[in-house]
mmCIF file of C-alpha atoms in Angstrom:
data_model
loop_
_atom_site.group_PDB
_atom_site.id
_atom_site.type_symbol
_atom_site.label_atom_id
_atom_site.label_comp_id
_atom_site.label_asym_id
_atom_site.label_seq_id
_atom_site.Cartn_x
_atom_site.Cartn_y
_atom_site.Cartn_z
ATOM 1 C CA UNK A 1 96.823 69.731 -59.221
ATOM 2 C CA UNK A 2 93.019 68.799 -59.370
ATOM 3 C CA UNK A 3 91.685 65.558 -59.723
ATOM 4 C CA UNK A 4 88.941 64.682 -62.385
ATOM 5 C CA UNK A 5 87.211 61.240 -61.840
ATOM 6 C CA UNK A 6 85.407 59.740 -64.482
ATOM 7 C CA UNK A 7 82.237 57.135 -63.976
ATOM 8 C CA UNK A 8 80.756 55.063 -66.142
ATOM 9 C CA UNK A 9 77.416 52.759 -65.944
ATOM 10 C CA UNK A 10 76.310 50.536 -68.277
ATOM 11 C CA UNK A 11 73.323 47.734 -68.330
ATOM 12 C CA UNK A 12 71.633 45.474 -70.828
ATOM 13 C CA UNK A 13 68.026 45.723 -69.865
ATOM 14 C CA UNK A 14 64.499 44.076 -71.216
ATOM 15 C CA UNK A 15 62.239 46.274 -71.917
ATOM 16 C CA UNK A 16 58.550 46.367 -71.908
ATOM 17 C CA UNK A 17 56.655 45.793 -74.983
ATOM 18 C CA UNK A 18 55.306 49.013 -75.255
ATOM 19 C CA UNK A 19 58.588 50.780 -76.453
ATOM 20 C CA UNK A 20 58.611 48.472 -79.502
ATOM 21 C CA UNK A 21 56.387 51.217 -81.458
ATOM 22 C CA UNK A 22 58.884 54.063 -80.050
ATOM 23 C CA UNK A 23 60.538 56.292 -82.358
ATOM 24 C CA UNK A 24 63.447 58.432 -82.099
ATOM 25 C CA UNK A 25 61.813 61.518 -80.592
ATOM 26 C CA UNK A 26 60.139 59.162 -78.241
ATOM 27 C CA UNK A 27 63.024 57.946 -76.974
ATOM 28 C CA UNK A 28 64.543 61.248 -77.005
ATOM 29 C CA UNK A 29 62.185 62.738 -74.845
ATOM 30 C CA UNK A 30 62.697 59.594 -72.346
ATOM 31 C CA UNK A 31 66.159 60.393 -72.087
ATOM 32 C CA UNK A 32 65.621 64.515 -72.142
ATOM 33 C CA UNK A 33 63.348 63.932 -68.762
ATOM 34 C CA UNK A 34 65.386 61.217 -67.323
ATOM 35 C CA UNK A 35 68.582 63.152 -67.243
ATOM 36 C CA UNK A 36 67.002 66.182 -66.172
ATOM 37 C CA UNK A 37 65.242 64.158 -62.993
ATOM 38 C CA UNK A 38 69.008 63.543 -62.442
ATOM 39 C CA UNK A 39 69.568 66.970 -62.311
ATOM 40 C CA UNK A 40 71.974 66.890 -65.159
ATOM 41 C CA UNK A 41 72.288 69.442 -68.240
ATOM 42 C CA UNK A 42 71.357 68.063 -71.422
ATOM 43 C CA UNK A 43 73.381 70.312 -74.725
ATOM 44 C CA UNK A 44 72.807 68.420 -77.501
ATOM 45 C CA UNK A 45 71.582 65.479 -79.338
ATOM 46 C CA UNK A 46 72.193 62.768 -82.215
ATOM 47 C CA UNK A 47 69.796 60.199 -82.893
ATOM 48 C CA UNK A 48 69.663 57.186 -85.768
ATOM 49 C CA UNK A 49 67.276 54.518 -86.785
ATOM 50 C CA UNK A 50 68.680 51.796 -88.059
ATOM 51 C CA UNK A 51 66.709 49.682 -91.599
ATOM 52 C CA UNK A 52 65.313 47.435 -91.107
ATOM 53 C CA UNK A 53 65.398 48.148 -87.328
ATOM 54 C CA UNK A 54 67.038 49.933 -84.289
ATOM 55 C CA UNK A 55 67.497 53.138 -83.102
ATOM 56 C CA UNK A 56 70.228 54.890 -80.981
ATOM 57 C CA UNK A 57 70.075 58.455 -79.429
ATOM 58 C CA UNK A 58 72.640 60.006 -77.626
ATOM 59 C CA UNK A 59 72.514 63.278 -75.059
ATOM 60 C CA UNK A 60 75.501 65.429 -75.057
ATOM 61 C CA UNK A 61 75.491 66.802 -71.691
ATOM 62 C CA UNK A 62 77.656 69.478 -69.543
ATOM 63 C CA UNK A 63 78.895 66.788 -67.781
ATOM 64 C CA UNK A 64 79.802 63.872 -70.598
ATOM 65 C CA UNK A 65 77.046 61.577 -72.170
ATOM 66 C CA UNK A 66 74.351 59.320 -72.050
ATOM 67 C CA UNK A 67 73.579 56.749 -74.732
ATOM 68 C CA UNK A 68 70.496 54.588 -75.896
ATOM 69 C CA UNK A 69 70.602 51.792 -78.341
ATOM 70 C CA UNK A 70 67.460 49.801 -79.239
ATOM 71 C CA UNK A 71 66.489 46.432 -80.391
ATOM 72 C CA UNK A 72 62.951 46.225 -80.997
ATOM 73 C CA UNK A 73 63.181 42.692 -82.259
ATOM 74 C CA UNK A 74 64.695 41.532 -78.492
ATOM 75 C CA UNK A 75 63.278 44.064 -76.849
ATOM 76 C CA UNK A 76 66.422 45.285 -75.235
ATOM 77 C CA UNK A 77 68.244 48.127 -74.577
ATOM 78 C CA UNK A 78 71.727 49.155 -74.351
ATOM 79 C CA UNK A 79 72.448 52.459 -72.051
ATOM 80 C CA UNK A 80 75.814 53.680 -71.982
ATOM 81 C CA UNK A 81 76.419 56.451 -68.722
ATOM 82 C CA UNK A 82 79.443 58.660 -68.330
ATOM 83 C CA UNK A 83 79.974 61.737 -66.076
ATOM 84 C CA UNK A 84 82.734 63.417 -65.138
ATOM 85 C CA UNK A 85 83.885 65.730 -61.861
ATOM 86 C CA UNK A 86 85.339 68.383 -62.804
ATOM 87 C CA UNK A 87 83.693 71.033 -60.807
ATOM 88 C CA UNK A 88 81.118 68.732 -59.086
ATOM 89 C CA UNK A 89 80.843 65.440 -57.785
ATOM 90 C CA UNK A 90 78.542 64.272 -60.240
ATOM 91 C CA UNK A 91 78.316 60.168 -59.566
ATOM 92 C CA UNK A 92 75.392 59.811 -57.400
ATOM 93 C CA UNK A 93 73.606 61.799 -60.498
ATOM 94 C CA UNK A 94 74.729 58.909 -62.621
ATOM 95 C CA UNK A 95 73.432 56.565 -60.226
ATOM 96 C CA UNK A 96 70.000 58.142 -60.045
ATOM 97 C CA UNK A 97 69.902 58.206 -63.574
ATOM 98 C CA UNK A 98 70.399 54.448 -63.904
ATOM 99 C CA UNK A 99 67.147 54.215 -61.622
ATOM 100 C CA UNK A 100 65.263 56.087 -63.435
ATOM 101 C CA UNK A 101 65.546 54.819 -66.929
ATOM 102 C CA UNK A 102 65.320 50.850 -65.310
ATOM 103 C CA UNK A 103 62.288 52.114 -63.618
ATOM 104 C CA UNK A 104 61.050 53.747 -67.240
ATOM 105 C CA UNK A 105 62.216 51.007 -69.411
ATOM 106 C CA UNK A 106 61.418 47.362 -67.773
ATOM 107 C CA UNK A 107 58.704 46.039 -66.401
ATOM 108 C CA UNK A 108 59.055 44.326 -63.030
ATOM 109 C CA UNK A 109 55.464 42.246 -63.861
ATOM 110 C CA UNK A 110 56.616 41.071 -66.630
ATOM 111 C CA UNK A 111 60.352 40.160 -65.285
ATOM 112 C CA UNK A 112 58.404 38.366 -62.853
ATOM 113 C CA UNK A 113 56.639 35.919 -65.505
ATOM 114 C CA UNK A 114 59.699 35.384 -67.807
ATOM 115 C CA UNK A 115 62.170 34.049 -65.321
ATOM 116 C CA UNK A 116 64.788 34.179 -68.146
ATOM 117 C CA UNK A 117 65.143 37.630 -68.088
ATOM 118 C CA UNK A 118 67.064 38.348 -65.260
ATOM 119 C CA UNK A 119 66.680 41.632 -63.183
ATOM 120 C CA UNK A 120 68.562 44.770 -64.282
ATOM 121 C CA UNK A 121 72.112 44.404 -63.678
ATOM 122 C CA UNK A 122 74.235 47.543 -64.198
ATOM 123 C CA UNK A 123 77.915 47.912 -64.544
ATOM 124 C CA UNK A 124 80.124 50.521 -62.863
ATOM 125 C CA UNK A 125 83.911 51.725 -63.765
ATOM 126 C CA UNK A 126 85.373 54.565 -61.888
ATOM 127 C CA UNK A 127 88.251 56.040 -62.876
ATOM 128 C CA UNK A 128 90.752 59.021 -62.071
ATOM 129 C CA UNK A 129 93.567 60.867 -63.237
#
C-alpha cells in the first residue's frame, strides 16, 4: 500500500516596510510567482482584508496549500506551507518556497539594525500515513 507523507512549514517573519501599502492582489501575485519559482501548481485562490486592517490570501495548489496572513500594524507575516507526496516527492519544493518568500518578504538590512527582530526561523512537521 503507498505511502503519502505530508510536510508542513511555518514561520513568523518581519517584514520590510514596503509591504505595509500592499493589497490583496499584491500579495497575491507574491505568492502566484513564489510558488511557481518552486515549481509548484497554483489552482485557486481566496483572499480577505480584514477592517480596520489585515489581509490573508491563500493558494490552493495541486499539491495542498500555501497561506499568507498580514499585520501591517507589526509588520509581520504569518505563512502557513503544506505539500503532500502523493505522486512526487514534493518537500524540497516546500523548502525552496520558504526561501523564497523570506528572501521576498524581510529585509536582512534592516534585521541587522533592529536586533530585536530575530532572523527568520521556520518550523517543520513531517508526517506519514
Amino acid at each position: 500500500m503507498p505511502v503519502i507523507r505530508s510536510h508542513h512549514l511555518s514561520a513568523i517573519l518581519t517584514v520590510s516596510p514596503r509591504f505595509v501599502s500592499w493589497q490583496e492582489v499584491d500579495f497575491l501575485a507574491l505568492l502566484k510567482e513564489a510558488v511557481s519559482a518552486a515549481q509548484l501548481t497554483a489552482v485557486g485562490e481566496v483572499a480577505h482584508t480584514f477592517q480596520p486592517q489585515g489581509i490573508s490570501v491563500a493558494l490552493l495548489l495541486a499539491e495542498s496549500h500555501v497561506a499568507l496572513h498580514f499585520w501591517p500594524d507589526l509588520q509581520k507575516v504569518a505563512i502557513d506551507i503544506h505539500v503532500c507526496d502523493y505522486q512526487q516527492e514534493n518537500q524540497h519544493k516546500a523548502e525552496h518556497l520558504a526561501e523564497l518568500l523570506t528572501a521576498k518578504l524581510t529585509d536582512p538590512n534592516l534585521r541587522a539594525v533592529k536586533a530585536t527582530d530575530p532572523a527568520p526561523v521556520w518550523h517543520y512537521l513531517s508526517a506519514s500515513g
